[in-house]
CSV table of C-alpha atoms and ligand atoms in Angstrom, one decimal:
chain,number,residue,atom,x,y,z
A,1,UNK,CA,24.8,4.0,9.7
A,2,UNK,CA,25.2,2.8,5.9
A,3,UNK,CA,25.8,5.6,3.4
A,4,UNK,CA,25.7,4.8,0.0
A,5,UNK,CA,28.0,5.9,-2.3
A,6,UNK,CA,27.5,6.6,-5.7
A,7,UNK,CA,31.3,6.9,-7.2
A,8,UNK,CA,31.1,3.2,-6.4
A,9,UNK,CA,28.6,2.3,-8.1
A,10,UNK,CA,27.7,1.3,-11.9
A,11,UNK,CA,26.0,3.4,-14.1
A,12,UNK,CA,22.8,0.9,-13.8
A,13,UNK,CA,22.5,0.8,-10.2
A,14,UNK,CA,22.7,5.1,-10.1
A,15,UNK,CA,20.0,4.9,-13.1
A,16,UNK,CA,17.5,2.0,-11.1
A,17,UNK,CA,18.0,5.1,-7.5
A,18,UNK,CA,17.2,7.6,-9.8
A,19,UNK,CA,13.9,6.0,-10.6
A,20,UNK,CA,13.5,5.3,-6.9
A,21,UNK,CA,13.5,8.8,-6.4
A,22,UNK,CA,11.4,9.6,-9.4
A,23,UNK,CA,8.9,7.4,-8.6
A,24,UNK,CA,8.2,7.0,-4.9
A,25,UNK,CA,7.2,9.7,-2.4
A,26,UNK,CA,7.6,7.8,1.0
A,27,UNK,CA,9.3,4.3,-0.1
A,28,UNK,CA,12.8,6.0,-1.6
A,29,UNK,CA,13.6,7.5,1.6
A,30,UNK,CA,13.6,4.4,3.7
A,31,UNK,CA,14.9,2.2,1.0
A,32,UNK,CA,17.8,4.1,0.1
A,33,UNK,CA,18.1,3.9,4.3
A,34,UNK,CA,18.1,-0.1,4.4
A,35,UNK,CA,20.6,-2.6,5.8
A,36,UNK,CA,23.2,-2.5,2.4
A,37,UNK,CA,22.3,-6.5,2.5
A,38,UNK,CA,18.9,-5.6,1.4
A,39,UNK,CA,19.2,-2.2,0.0
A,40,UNK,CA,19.5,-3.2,-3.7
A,41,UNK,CA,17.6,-5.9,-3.9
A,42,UNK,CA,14.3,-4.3,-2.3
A,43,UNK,CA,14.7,-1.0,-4.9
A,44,UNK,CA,14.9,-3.6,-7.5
A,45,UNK,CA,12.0,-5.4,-6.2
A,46,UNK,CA,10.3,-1.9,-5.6
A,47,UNK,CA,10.5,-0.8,-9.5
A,48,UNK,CA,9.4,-4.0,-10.7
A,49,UNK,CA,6.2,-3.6,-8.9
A,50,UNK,CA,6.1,0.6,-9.5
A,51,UNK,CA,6.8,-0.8,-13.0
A,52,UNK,CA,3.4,-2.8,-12.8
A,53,UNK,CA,1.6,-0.2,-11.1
A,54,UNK,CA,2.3,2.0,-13.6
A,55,UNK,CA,0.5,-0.3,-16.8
A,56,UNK,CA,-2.1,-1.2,-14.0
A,57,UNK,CA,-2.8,2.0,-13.4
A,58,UNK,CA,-2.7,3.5,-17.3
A,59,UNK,CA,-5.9,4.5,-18.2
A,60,UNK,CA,-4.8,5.3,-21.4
A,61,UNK,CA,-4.1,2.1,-22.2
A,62,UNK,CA,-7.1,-0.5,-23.6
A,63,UNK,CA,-7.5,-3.5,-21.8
A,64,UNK,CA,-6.4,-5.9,-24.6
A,65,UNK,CA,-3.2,-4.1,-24.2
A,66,UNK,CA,-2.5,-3.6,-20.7
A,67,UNK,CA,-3.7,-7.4,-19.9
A,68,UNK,CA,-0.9,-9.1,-21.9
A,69,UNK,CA,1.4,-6.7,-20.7
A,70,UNK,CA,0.6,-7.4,-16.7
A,71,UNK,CA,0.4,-10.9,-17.5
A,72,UNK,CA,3.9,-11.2,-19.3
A,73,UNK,CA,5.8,-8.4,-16.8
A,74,UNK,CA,7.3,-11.3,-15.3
A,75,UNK,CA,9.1,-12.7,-18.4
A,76,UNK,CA,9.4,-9.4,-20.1
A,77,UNK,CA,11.6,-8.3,-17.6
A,78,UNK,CA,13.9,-11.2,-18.1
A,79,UNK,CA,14.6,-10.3,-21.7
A,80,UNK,CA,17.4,-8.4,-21.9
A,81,UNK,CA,17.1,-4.8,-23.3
A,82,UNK,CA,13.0,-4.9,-22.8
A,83,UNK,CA,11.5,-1.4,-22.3
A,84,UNK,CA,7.8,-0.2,-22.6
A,85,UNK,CA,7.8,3.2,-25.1
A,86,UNK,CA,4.3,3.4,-25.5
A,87,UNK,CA,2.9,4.7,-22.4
A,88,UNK,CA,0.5,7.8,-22.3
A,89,UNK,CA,3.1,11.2,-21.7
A,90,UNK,CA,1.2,12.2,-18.9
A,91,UNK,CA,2.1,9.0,-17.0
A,92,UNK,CA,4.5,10.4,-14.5
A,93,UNK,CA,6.2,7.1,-13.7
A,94,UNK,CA,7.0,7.0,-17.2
A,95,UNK,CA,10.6,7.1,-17.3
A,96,UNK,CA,11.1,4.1,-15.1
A,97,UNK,CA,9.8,2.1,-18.1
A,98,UNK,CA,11.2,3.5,-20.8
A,99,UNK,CA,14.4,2.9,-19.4
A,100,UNK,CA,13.2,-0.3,-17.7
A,101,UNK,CA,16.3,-2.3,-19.5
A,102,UNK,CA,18.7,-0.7,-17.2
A,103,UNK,CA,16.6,-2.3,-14.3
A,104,UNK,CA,16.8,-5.8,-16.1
A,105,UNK,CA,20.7,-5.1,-15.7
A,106,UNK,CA,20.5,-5.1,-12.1
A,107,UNK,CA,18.1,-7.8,-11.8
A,108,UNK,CA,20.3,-10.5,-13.4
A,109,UNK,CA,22.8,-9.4,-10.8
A,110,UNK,CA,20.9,-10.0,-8.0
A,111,UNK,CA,21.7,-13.2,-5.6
A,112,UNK,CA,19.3,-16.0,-7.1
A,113,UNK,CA,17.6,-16.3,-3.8
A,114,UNK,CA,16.3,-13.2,-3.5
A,115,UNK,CA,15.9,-12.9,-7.5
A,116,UNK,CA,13.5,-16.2,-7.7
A,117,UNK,CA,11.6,-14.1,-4.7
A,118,UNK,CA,11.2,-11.3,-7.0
A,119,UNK,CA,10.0,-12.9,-9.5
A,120,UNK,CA,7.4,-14.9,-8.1
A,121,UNK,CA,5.8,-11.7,-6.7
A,122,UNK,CA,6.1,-10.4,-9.7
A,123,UNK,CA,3.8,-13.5,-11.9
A,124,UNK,CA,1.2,-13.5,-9.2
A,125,UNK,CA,0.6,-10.0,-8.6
A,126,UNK,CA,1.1,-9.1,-12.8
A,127,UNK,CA,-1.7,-12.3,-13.0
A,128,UNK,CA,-4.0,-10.6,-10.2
A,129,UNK,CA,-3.9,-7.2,-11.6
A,130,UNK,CA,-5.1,-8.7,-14.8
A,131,UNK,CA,-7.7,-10.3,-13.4
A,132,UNK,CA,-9.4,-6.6,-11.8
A,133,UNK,CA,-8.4,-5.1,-14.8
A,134,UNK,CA,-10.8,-7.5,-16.7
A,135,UNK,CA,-13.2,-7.8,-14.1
A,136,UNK,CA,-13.8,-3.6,-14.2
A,137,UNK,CA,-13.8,-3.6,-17.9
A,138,UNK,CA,-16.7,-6.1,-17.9
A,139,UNK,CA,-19.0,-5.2,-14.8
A,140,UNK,CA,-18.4,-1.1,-15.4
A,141,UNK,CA,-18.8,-1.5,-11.4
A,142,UNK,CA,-15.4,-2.8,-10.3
A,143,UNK,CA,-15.5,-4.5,-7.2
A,144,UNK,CA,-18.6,-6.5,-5.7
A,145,UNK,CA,-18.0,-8.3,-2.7
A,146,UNK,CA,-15.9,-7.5,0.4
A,147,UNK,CA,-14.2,-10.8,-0.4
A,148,UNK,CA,-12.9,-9.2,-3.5
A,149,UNK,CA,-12.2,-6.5,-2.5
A,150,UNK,CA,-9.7,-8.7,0.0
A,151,UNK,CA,-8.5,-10.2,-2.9
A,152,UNK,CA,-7.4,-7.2,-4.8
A,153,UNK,CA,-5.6,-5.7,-2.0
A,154,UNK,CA,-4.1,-8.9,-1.6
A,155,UNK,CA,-2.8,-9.3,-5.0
A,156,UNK,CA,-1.9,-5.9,-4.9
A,157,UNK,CA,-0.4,-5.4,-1.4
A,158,UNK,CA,-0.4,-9.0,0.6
A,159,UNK,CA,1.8,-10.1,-2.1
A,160,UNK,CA,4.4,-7.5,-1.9
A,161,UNK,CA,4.6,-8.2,2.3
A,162,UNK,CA,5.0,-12.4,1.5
A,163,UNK,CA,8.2,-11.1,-1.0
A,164,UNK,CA,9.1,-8.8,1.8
A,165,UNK,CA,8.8,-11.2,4.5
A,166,UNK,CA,10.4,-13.8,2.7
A,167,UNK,CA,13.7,-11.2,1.3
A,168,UNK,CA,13.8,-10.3,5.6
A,169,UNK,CA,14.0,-13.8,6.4
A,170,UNK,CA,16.1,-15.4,3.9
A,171,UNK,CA,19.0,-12.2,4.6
A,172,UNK,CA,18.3,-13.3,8.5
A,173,UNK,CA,17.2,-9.4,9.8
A,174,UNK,CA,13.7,-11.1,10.9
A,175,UNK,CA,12.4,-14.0,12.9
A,176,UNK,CA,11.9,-17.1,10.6
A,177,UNK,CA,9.0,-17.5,12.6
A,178,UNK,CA,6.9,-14.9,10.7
A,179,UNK,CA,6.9,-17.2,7.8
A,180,UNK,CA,4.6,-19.5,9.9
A,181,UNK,CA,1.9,-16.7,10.2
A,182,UNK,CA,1.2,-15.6,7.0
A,183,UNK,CA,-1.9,-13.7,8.4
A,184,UNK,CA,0.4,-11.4,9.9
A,185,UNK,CA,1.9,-10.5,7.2
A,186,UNK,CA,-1.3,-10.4,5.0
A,187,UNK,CA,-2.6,-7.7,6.9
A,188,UNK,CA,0.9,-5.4,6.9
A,189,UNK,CA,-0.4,-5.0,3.3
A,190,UNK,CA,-4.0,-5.0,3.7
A,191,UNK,CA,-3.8,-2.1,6.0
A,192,UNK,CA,-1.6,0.3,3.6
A,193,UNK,CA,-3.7,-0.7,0.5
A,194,UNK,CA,-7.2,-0.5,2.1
A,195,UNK,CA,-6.3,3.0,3.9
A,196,UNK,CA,-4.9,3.6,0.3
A,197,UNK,CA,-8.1,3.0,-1.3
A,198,UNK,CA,-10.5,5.0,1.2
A,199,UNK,CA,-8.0,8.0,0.8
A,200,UNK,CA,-7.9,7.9,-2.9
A,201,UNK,CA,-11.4,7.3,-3.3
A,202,UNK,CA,-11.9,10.7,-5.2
A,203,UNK,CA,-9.1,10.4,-7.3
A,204,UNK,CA,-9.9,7.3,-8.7
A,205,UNK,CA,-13.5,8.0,-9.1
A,206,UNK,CA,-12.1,10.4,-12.0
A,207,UNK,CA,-10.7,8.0,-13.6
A,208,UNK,CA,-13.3,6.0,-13.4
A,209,UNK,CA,-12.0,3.3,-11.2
A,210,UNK,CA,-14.0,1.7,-8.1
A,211,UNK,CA,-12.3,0.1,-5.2
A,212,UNK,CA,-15.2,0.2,-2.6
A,213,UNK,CA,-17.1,-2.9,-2.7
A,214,UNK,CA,-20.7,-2.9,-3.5
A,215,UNK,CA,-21.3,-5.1,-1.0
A,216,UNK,CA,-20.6,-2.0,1.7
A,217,UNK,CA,-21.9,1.1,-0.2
A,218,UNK,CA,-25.1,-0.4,-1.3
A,219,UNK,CA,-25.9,-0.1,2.2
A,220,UNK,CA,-25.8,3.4,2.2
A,221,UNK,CA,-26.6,4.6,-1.2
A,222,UNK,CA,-28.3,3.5,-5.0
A,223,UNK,CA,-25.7,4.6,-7.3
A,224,UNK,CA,-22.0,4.4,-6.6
A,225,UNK,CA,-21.8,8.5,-8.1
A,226,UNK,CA,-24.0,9.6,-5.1
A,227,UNK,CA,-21.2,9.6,-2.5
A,228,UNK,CA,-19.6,12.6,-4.5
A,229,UNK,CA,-22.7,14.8,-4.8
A,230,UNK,CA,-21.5,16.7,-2.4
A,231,UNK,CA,-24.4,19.3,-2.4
A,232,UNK,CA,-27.1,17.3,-1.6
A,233,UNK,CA,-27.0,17.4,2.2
A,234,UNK,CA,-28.8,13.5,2.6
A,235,UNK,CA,-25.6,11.8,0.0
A,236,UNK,CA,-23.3,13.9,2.1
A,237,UNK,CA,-24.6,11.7,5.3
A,238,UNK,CA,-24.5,8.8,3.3
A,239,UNK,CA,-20.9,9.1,1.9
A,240,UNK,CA,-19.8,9.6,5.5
A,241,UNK,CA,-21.4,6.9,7.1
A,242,UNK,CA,-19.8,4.2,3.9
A,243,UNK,CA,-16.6,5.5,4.4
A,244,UNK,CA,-17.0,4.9,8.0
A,245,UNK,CA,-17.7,1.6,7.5
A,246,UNK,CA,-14.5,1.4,5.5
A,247,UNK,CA,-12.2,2.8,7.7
A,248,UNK,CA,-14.0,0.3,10.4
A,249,UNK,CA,-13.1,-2.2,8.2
A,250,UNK,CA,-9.7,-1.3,7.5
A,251,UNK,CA,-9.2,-0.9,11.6
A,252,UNK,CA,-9.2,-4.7,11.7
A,253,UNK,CA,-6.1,-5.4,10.4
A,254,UNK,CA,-3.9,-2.9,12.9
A,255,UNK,CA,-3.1,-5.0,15.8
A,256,UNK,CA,-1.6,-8.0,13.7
A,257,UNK,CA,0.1,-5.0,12.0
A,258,UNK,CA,1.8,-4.1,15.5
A,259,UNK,CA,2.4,-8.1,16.2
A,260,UNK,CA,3.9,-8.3,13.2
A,261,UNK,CA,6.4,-5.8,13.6
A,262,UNK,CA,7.4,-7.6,16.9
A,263,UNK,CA,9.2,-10.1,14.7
A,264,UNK,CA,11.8,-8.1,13.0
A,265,UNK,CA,15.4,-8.3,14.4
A,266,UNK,CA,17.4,-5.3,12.1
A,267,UNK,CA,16.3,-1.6,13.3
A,268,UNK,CA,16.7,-0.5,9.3
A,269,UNK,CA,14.2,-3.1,8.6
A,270,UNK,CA,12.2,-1.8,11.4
A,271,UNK,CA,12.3,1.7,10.5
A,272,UNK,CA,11.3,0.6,6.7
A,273,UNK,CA,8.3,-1.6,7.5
A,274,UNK,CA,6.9,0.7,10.9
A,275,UNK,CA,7.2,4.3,9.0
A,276,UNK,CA,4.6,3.1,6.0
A,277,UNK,CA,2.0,1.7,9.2
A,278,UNK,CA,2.6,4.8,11.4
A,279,UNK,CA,1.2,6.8,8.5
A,280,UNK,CA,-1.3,4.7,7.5
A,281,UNK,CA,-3.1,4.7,11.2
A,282,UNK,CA,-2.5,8.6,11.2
A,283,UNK,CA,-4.0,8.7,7.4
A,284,UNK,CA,-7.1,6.7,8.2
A,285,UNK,CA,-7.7,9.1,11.4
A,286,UNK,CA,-7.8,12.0,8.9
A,287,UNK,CA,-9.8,10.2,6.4
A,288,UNK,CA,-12.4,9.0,9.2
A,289,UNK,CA,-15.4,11.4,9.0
A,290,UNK,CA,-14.0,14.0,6.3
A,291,UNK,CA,-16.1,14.8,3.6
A,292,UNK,CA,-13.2,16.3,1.8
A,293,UNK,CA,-12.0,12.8,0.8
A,294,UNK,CA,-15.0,13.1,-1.9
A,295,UNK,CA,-14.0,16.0,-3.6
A,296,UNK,CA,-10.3,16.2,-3.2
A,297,UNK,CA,-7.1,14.7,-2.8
A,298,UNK,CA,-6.0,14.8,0.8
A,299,UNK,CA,-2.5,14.3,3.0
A,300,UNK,CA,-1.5,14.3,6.1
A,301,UNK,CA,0.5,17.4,7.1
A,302,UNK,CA,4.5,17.8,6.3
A,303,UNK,CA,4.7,18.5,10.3
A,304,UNK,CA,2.6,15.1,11.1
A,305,UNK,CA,4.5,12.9,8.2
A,306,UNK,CA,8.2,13.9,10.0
A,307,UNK,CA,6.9,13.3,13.5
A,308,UNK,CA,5.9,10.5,12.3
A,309,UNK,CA,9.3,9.3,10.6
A,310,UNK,CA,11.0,10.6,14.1
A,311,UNK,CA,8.9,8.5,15.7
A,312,UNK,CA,8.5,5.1,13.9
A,313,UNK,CA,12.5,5.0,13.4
A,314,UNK,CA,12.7,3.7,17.3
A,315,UNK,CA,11.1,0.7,18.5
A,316,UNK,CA,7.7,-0.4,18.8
A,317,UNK,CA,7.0,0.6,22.2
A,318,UNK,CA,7.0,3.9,20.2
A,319,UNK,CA,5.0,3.1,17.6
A,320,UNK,CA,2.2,1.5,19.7
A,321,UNK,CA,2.2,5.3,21.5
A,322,UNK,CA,1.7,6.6,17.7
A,323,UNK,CA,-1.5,4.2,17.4
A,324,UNK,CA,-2.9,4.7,20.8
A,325,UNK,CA,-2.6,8.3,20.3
A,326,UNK,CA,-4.9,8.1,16.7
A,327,UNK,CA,-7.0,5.2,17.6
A,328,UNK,CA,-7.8,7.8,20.5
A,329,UNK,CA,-8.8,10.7,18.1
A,330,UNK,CA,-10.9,8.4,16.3
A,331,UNK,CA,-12.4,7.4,19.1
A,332,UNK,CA,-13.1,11.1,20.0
A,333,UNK,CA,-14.3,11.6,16.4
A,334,UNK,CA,-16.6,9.3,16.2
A,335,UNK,CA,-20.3,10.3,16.0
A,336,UNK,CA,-23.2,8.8,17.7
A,337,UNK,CA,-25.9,9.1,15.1
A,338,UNK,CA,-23.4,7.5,13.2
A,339,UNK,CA,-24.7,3.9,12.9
A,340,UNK,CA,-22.0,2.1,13.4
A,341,UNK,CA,-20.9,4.1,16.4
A,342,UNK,CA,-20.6,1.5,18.6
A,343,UNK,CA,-18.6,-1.0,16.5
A,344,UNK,CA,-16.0,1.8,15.6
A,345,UNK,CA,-16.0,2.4,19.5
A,346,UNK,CA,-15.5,-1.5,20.2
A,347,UNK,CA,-13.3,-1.8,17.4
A,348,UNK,CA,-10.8,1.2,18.6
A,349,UNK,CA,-11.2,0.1,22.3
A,350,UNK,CA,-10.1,-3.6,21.4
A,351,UNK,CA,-6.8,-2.3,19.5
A,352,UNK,CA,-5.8,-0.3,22.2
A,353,UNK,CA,-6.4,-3.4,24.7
A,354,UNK,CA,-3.9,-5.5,22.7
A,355,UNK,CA,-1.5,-2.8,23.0
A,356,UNK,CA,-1.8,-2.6,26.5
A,357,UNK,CA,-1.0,-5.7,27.0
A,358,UNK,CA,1.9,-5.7,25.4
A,359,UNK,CA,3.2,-2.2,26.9
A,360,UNK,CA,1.6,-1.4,29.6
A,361,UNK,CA,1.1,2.5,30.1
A,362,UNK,CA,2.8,2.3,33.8
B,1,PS7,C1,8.6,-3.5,-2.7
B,1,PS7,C2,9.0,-1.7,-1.0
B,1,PS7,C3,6.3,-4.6,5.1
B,1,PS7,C4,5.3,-6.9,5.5
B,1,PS7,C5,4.9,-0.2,-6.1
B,1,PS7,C6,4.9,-2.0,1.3
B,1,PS7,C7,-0.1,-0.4,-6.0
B,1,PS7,C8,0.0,0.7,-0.8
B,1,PS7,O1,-3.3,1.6,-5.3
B,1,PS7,O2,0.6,3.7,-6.3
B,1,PS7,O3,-2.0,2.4,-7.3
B,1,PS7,O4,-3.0,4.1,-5.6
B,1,PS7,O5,0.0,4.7,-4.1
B,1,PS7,C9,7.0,-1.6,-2.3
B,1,PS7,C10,4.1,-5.3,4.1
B,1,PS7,C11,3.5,-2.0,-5.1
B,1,PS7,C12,2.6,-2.6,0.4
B,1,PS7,C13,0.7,-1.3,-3.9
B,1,PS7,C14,6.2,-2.0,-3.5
B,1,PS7,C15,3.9,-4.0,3.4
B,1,PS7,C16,2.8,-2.1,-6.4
B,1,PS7,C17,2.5,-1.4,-0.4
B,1,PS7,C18,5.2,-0.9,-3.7
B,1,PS7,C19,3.7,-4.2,2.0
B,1,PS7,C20,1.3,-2.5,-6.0
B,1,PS7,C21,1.3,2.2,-2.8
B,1,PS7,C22,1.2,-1.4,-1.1
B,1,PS7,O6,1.3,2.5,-4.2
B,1,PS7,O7,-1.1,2.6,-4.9
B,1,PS7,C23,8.1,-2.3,-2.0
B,1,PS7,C24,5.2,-5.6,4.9
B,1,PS7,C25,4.5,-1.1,-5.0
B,1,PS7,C26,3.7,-2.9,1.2
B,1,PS7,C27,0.6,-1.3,-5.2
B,1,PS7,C28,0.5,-0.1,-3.1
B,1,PS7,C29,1.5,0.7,-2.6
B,1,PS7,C30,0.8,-0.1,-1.7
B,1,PS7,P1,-2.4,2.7,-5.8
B,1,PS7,P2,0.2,3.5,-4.9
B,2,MN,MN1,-2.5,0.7,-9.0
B,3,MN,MN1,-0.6,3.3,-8.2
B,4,MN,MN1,-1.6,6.2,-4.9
B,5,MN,MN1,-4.6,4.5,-4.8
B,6,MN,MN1,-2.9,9.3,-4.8
């Protein structure tokens, strides 16, 4: 196992693992764990994006500022000695811009190949975040259809999977044939963003931010605010029975998840890309018919996130157990009288078919 070492390295690259650390909760742990190949140039790609997030998600900042500044990320972070000073103090991911320059450092010392990858993640997702910035500014009701919705998560998360997918292929630790099924890959990102966004559902409501499409709540309730009057015991049935339909529609995206993961050839690389989808299927169990999710922030146990590392750091025989064994609680969980009982039921019965026959249980 690769340990890194930080005598040997340059001031930069201890600064750009110190922001790692600063910044992520889950990701630092399996970067810093990554095939040495790949190790740098995936935390470099990682605070370039943090470093977008963290304008995208401002709310300090007014929209004539934060637009430019997702829109010109990308060249920005070729100048050298760029750094963003103005960002709200209670930002927390703060310091990774104010010192982005040391970041620039290690970016122009990256291989070209993998830079030019980088990068072009970096214009398309800085372009799309832009756009929803915009778009929430001038409809007050963020997102609309479930087609937009799609196409936030996949400026926002399908993106970051194509760089991924492309920076596994191009160092040869996955099979070149993922690059030929783009779906695949779309919906390793899809699935973490969209369990993301039904977790976080409270959260952003405060700051007055609306990832639920319109298009699924207006089937349950008038006005987007009902789902967090918690007190009134009809919203409360509503606000359940949306974000079951959400985590329905999230559920669609797990067994390409598990096919994708079939292609990679490096066990690092494994461990980094099954660890975020074991927690996201054991996340959207705990989400799925909790009413907590509209008045606080919730997590999955410290006991349940390192059974879960132990167990997606394997193979994915393994991980397929850690699906079956949520999919099945969902499946217990799931309500009658809720109305889309049955297509949750079909939905969690179909997943655990395709695992079946991939690994047979005897
Ligand atoms: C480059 C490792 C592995 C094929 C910073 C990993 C926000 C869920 O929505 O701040 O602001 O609340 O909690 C990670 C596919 C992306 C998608 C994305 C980059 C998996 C900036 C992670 C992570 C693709 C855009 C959580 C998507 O952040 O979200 C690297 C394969 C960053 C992956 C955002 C969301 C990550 C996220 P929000 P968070
Ligand atoms: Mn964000
Ligand atoms: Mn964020
Ligand atoms: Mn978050
Ligand atoms: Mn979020
Ligand atoms: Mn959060």
């Amino acid at each position: 196992v690769h340990v890194r070492d930080p005598s040997k390295e340059s001031e930069t690259e201890r600064a750009c693992f110190e922001y790692l650390d600063l910044t992520s909760r889950s990701f630092a742990a399996v970067i810093k764990e990554l095939n040495p190949e790949l190790l740098m140039p995936i935390c470099l790609f990682y605070l370039a994006l943090r470093g977008l997030d963290t304008i995208e998600d401002d709310m300090t900042l007014p929209n004539e500022k934060k637009i430019p500044l997702l829109r010109n990320f990308d060249s920005n972070m070729e100048i050298d000695g760029w750094k963003f000073t103005e960002n709200g103090p209670n930002e927390k991911d703060r310091e990774l811009l104010v010192n982005f320059d040391k970041v620039i450092v290690e970016l122009k010392r990256m291989k070209p190949e993998y830079y030019a990858i980088v990068r072009d993640i970096t214009t398309k997702m800085g372009n799309g975040m832009a756009d929803y910035a915009l778009n929430a500014e001038h409809n007050a009701n963020g997102v609309n259809s479930i087609a937009d919705y799609e196409l936030y998560c996949h400026y926002v998360a399908g993106l970051v999977g194509d760089g991924l997918t492309r920076l596994f292929v191009e160092s040869k630790l996955a099979n070149p044939a993922l690059l030929e099924r783009p779906h695949l890959t779309e919906s390793m990102g899809q699935f973490l963003q969209k369990t993301n966004i039904i977790r976080d559902v409270h959260e952003d409501f405060l700051d007055k931010r609306r990832f639920w499409p319109k298009e699924i709540w207006s089937k349950h309730v008038d006005n987007w605010d009902d789902l967090f009057d918690q007190t009134n015991p009809v919203f409360k049935q509503k606000a359940l029975e949306c974000s079951s339909e959400m985590v329905l529609n999230a559920l669609k995206h797990a067994d390409e998840c598990l096919f994708y993961m079939a292609g990679i050839r490096d066990q690092s690389v494994f461990n980094f890309v099954a660890i975020p989808q074991s927690m996201a299927i054991a996340t959207l169990e705990l989400v799925f018919r909790n009413p907590a999710i509209f008045n606080s922030h919730i997590k999955i146990s410290k006991g349940d996130a390192c059974q879960l590392m132990s167990e997606s750091t394997q193979n994915l025989r393994v991980v397929c157990d850690v699906f079956r064994r949520y999919l099945r609680r969902i499946h217990k969980k799931n309500d009658p009288r809720d109305p889309l009982y049955t297509a949750i039921s079909l939905q969690c019965s179909k997943i655990e078919q395709f695992i079946e026959s991939i690994f047979p249980s005897q």
